[in-house]
């Protein structure tokens, strides 16, 4: 019978799974932290002979095997120890190097009651006899620490978190969608790696660095996603430290990962004209495209439009809210409202779409879900219909991904066109940006028409010289 199997994960690292010689069942896999099959086979053979390291299966210490030298930062390690931890480690060190001698170390915290040292072979432990006359409840060290998994999960519980309630009370924003994403990081990444018994006070800088390195190198997470996992815990640890609940933030000064941001692509003016003339899936899809391309509305802002936001008499729309599948109706991204003038035809089309809502009233949604008219379309819907429209005008999925075009690209397109025709202050007002710098970022694209205008200007300027 084969004693173990080697498999490769999506990033090329080999994992070993051992076979139980009695039951014949295949056990859980452990990473060898190598992409070399021969090296992985050697490591697996060593582990098969009982040399499996005791370190965590994801850590670099696990891959290194049983080394007799601690390569971490000792000062950092010691700085995270509690007093009880320190005495326990001293006891273990005494046992390792002088197992036959009585321990020279005594924990002063354990001498208030009658105590005795018990020795059984090479194992020694301290027996505490509580004085019956003292009616004092003594909490164990584990009870005084903060469980990593439970603390992170509760910290991001939207309706119960003390941090979130205070954060909102001070006028800051926090969406339920964001907190659910943070809890997903805790369940899917932090829990499988550290388990459900690890305490925050026991975390070391080396362990955390290994964890983030594991997410990036073996799980294949992007730098941006790894940084979100860092932020997930760092905000919690920082708050606990500031409020005196933990002695220090183990993530303070942690190095973040490089983020390779791809520039957002935009459709050309000729492509937008083709999309405008296209036979769209429905009127809602067509109007959502127009509001994105010509008014610069975000997807959530389109879904957040209600009947009271459509001003037919003044040919205007009032952008007051945003909408998400989790939070429902909420404030805009910057908590600002803005009024946008639009053409009379479009405002009539919006009003007519709103009237088809079976629950039509002043507060009903313009872009409502046909099966749930009391709810708006989820913002992700516009991406789906936009991709179908791009295919209809000849832009394949491969080209779309290569150019990095999404429905939000229409907002960039709008800013680009406006920036060529007016000043940044006006662009800032229309787009709902807090700063001109952000408007410049959105409008930093060139179009065919811009180059055509440049060609006309240059040819007229140099016409006399060239003809001579």
PDB file of N, CA and C in Angstrom, residues 7 9 12 23 44 55 73 132 142 165 187 189 197 266 276 294 296 317 323 327 336 365 377 379 410 427 436-438:
ATOM      1  N   UNK A   7       0.146  16.075  -3.905  1.00  0.00           N
ATOM      2  CA  UNK A   7      -0.709  16.838  -4.819  1.00  0.00           C
ATOM      3  C   UNK A   7      -0.216  18.285  -4.861  1.00  0.00           C
ATOM      4  N   UNK A   9      -1.190  22.431  -5.282  1.00  0.00           N
ATOM      5  CA  UNK A   9      -2.285  23.394  -5.247  1.00  0.00           C
ATOM      6  C   UNK A   9      -2.212  24.295  -6.472  1.00  0.00           C
ATOM      7  N   UNK A  12       1.140  25.785  -7.330  1.00  0.00           N
ATOM      8  CA  UNK A  12       2.286  24.933  -7.606  1.00  0.00           C
ATOM      9  C   UNK A  12       2.964  24.337  -6.395  1.00  0.00           C
ATOM     10  N   UNK A  23      -6.797   1.642   8.461  1.00  0.00           N
ATOM     11  CA  UNK A  23      -8.094   1.882   7.799  1.00  0.00           C
ATOM     12  C   UNK A  23      -7.965   2.094   6.303  1.00  0.00           C
ATOM     13  N   UNK A  44       8.270  14.531   2.736  1.00  0.00           N
ATOM     14  CA  UNK A  44       7.185  13.613   3.092  1.00  0.00           C
ATOM     15  C   UNK A  44       7.740  12.331   3.713  1.00  0.00           C
ATOM     16  N   UNK A  55       5.193  22.659  14.498  1.00  0.00           N
ATOM     17  CA  UNK A  55       4.735  24.013  14.164  1.00  0.00           C
ATOM     18  C   UNK A  55       3.443  23.946  13.376  1.00  0.00           C
ATOM     19  N   UNK A  73      12.522  37.231  16.069  1.00  0.00           N
ATOM     20  CA  UNK A  73      12.983  38.374  16.844  1.00  0.00           C
ATOM     21  C   UNK A  73      12.635  38.117  18.309  1.00  0.00           C
ATOM     22  N   UNK A 132      -9.483  28.099  52.074  1.00  0.00           N
ATOM     23  CA  UNK A 132     -10.957  28.098  52.160  1.00  0.00           C
ATOM     24  C   UNK A 132     -11.524  29.375  52.751  1.00  0.00           C
ATOM     25  N   UNK A 142      -6.402  32.216  30.734  1.00  0.00           N
ATOM     26  CA  UNK A 142      -7.085  32.125  29.451  1.00  0.00           C
ATOM     27  C   UNK A 142      -8.351  32.978  29.438  1.00  0.00           C
ATOM     28  N   UNK A 165     -21.126  50.801  16.830  1.00  0.00           N
ATOM     29  CA  UNK A 165     -22.176  51.690  17.342  1.00  0.00           C
ATOM     30  C   UNK A 165     -21.609  53.066  17.697  1.00  0.00           C
ATOM     31  N   UNK A 187     -13.864  34.234   9.010  1.00  0.00           N
ATOM     32  CA  UNK A 187     -14.279  32.828   8.932  1.00  0.00           C
ATOM     33  C   UNK A 187     -13.460  32.028   7.919  1.00  0.00           C
ATOM     34  N   UNK A 189     -10.423  32.847   6.387  1.00  0.00           N
ATOM     35  CA  UNK A 189      -8.964  32.942   6.380  1.00  0.00           C
ATOM     36  C   UNK A 189      -8.343  32.823   7.776  1.00  0.00           C
ATOM     37  N   UNK A 197      -8.939  28.631  19.185  1.00  0.00           N
ATOM     38  CA  UNK A 197      -8.453  28.760  20.562  1.00  0.00           C
ATOM     39  C   UNK A 197      -7.330  29.785  20.706  1.00  0.00           C
ATOM     40  N   UNK A 266     -11.924  52.714 -20.607  1.00  0.00           N
ATOM     41  CA  UNK A 266     -13.220  53.303 -20.939  1.00  0.00           C
ATOM     42  C   UNK A 266     -13.533  53.011 -22.402  1.00  0.00           C
ATOM     43  N   UNK A 276     -25.541  53.449 -27.634  1.00  0.00           N
ATOM     44  CA  UNK A 276     -26.726  54.302 -27.551  1.00  0.00           C
ATOM     45  C   UNK A 276     -27.779  53.876 -28.571  1.00  0.00           C
ATOM     46  N   UNK A 294     -23.695  59.657 -19.417  1.00  0.00           N
ATOM     47  CA  UNK A 294     -23.909  61.086 -19.650  1.00  0.00           C
ATOM     48  C   UNK A 294     -24.130  61.907 -18.374  1.00  0.00           C
ATOM     49  N   UNK A 296     -22.782  60.439 -15.251  1.00  0.00           N
ATOM     50  CA  UNK A 296     -21.725  59.982 -14.341  1.00  0.00           C
ATOM     51  C   UNK A 296     -22.225  59.366 -13.054  1.00  0.00           C
ATOM     52  N   UNK A 317     -32.553  65.753 -12.064  1.00  0.00           N
ATOM     53  CA  UNK A 317     -32.651  64.650 -11.120  1.00  0.00           C
ATOM     54  C   UNK A 317     -31.861  65.022  -9.863  1.00  0.00           C
ATOM     55  N   UNK A 323     -27.832  52.622  -3.154  1.00  0.00           N
ATOM     56  CA  UNK A 323     -28.582  51.413  -2.811  1.00  0.00           C
ATOM     57  C   UNK A 323     -27.669  50.206  -2.952  1.00  0.00           C
ATOM     58  N   UNK A 327     -27.466  46.691   2.448  1.00  0.00           N
ATOM     59  CA  UNK A 327     -27.871  47.853   3.253  1.00  0.00           C
ATOM     60  C   UNK A 327     -29.180  48.471   2.810  1.00  0.00           C
ATOM     61  N   UNK A 336     -22.917  63.259   0.305  1.00  0.00           N
ATOM     62  CA  UNK A 336     -23.337  64.523  -0.296  1.00  0.00           C
ATOM     63  C   UNK A 336     -24.490  64.270  -1.255  1.00  0.00           C
ATOM     64  N   UNK A 365     -39.211  53.077  -6.139  1.00  0.00           N
ATOM     65  CA  UNK A 365     -37.982  53.120  -6.927  1.00  0.00           C
ATOM     66  C   UNK A 365     -38.267  53.228  -8.419  1.00  0.00           C
ATOM     67  N   UNK A 377     -33.132  47.410  -8.297  1.00  0.00           N
ATOM     68  CA  UNK A 377     -32.153  46.487  -8.878  1.00  0.00           C
ATOM     69  C   UNK A 377     -30.870  46.536  -8.051  1.00  0.00           C
ATOM     70  N   UNK A 379     -26.974  46.755  -7.687  1.00  0.00           N
ATOM     71  CA  UNK A 379     -25.998  47.410  -8.573  1.00  0.00           C
ATOM     72  C   UNK A 379     -25.251  46.448  -9.498  1.00  0.00           C
ATOM     73  N   UNK A 410     -18.238  53.735 -17.521  1.00  0.00           N
ATOM     74  CA  UNK A 410     -19.089  54.786 -18.108  1.00  0.00           C
ATOM     75  C   UNK A 410     -18.955  56.080 -17.310  1.00  0.00           C
ATOM     76  N   UNK A 427     -16.766  69.819 -13.283  1.00  0.00           N
ATOM     77  CA  UNK A 427     -16.688  68.353 -13.326  1.00  0.00           C
ATOM     78  C   UNK A 427     -16.871  67.774 -11.924  1.00  0.00           C
ATOM     79  N   UNK A 436     -10.905  68.165  -6.558  1.00  0.00           N
ATOM     80  CA  UNK A 436     -10.631  68.265  -7.985  1.00  0.00           C
ATOM     81  C   UNK A 436      -9.662  67.178  -8.424  1.00  0.00           C
ATOM     82  N   UNK A 437      -8.771  66.765  -7.506  1.00  0.00           N
ATOM     83  CA  UNK A 437      -7.783  65.733  -7.831  1.00  0.00           C
ATOM     84  C   UNK A 437      -8.474  64.438  -8.248  1.00  0.00           C
ATOM     85  N   UNK A 438      -9.558  64.080  -7.550  1.00  0.00           N
ATOM     86  CA  UNK A 438     -10.289  62.874  -7.903  1.00  0.00           C
ATOM     87  C   UNK A 438     -10.943  63.021  -9.268  1.00  0.00           C
TER      88      UNK A 438
END
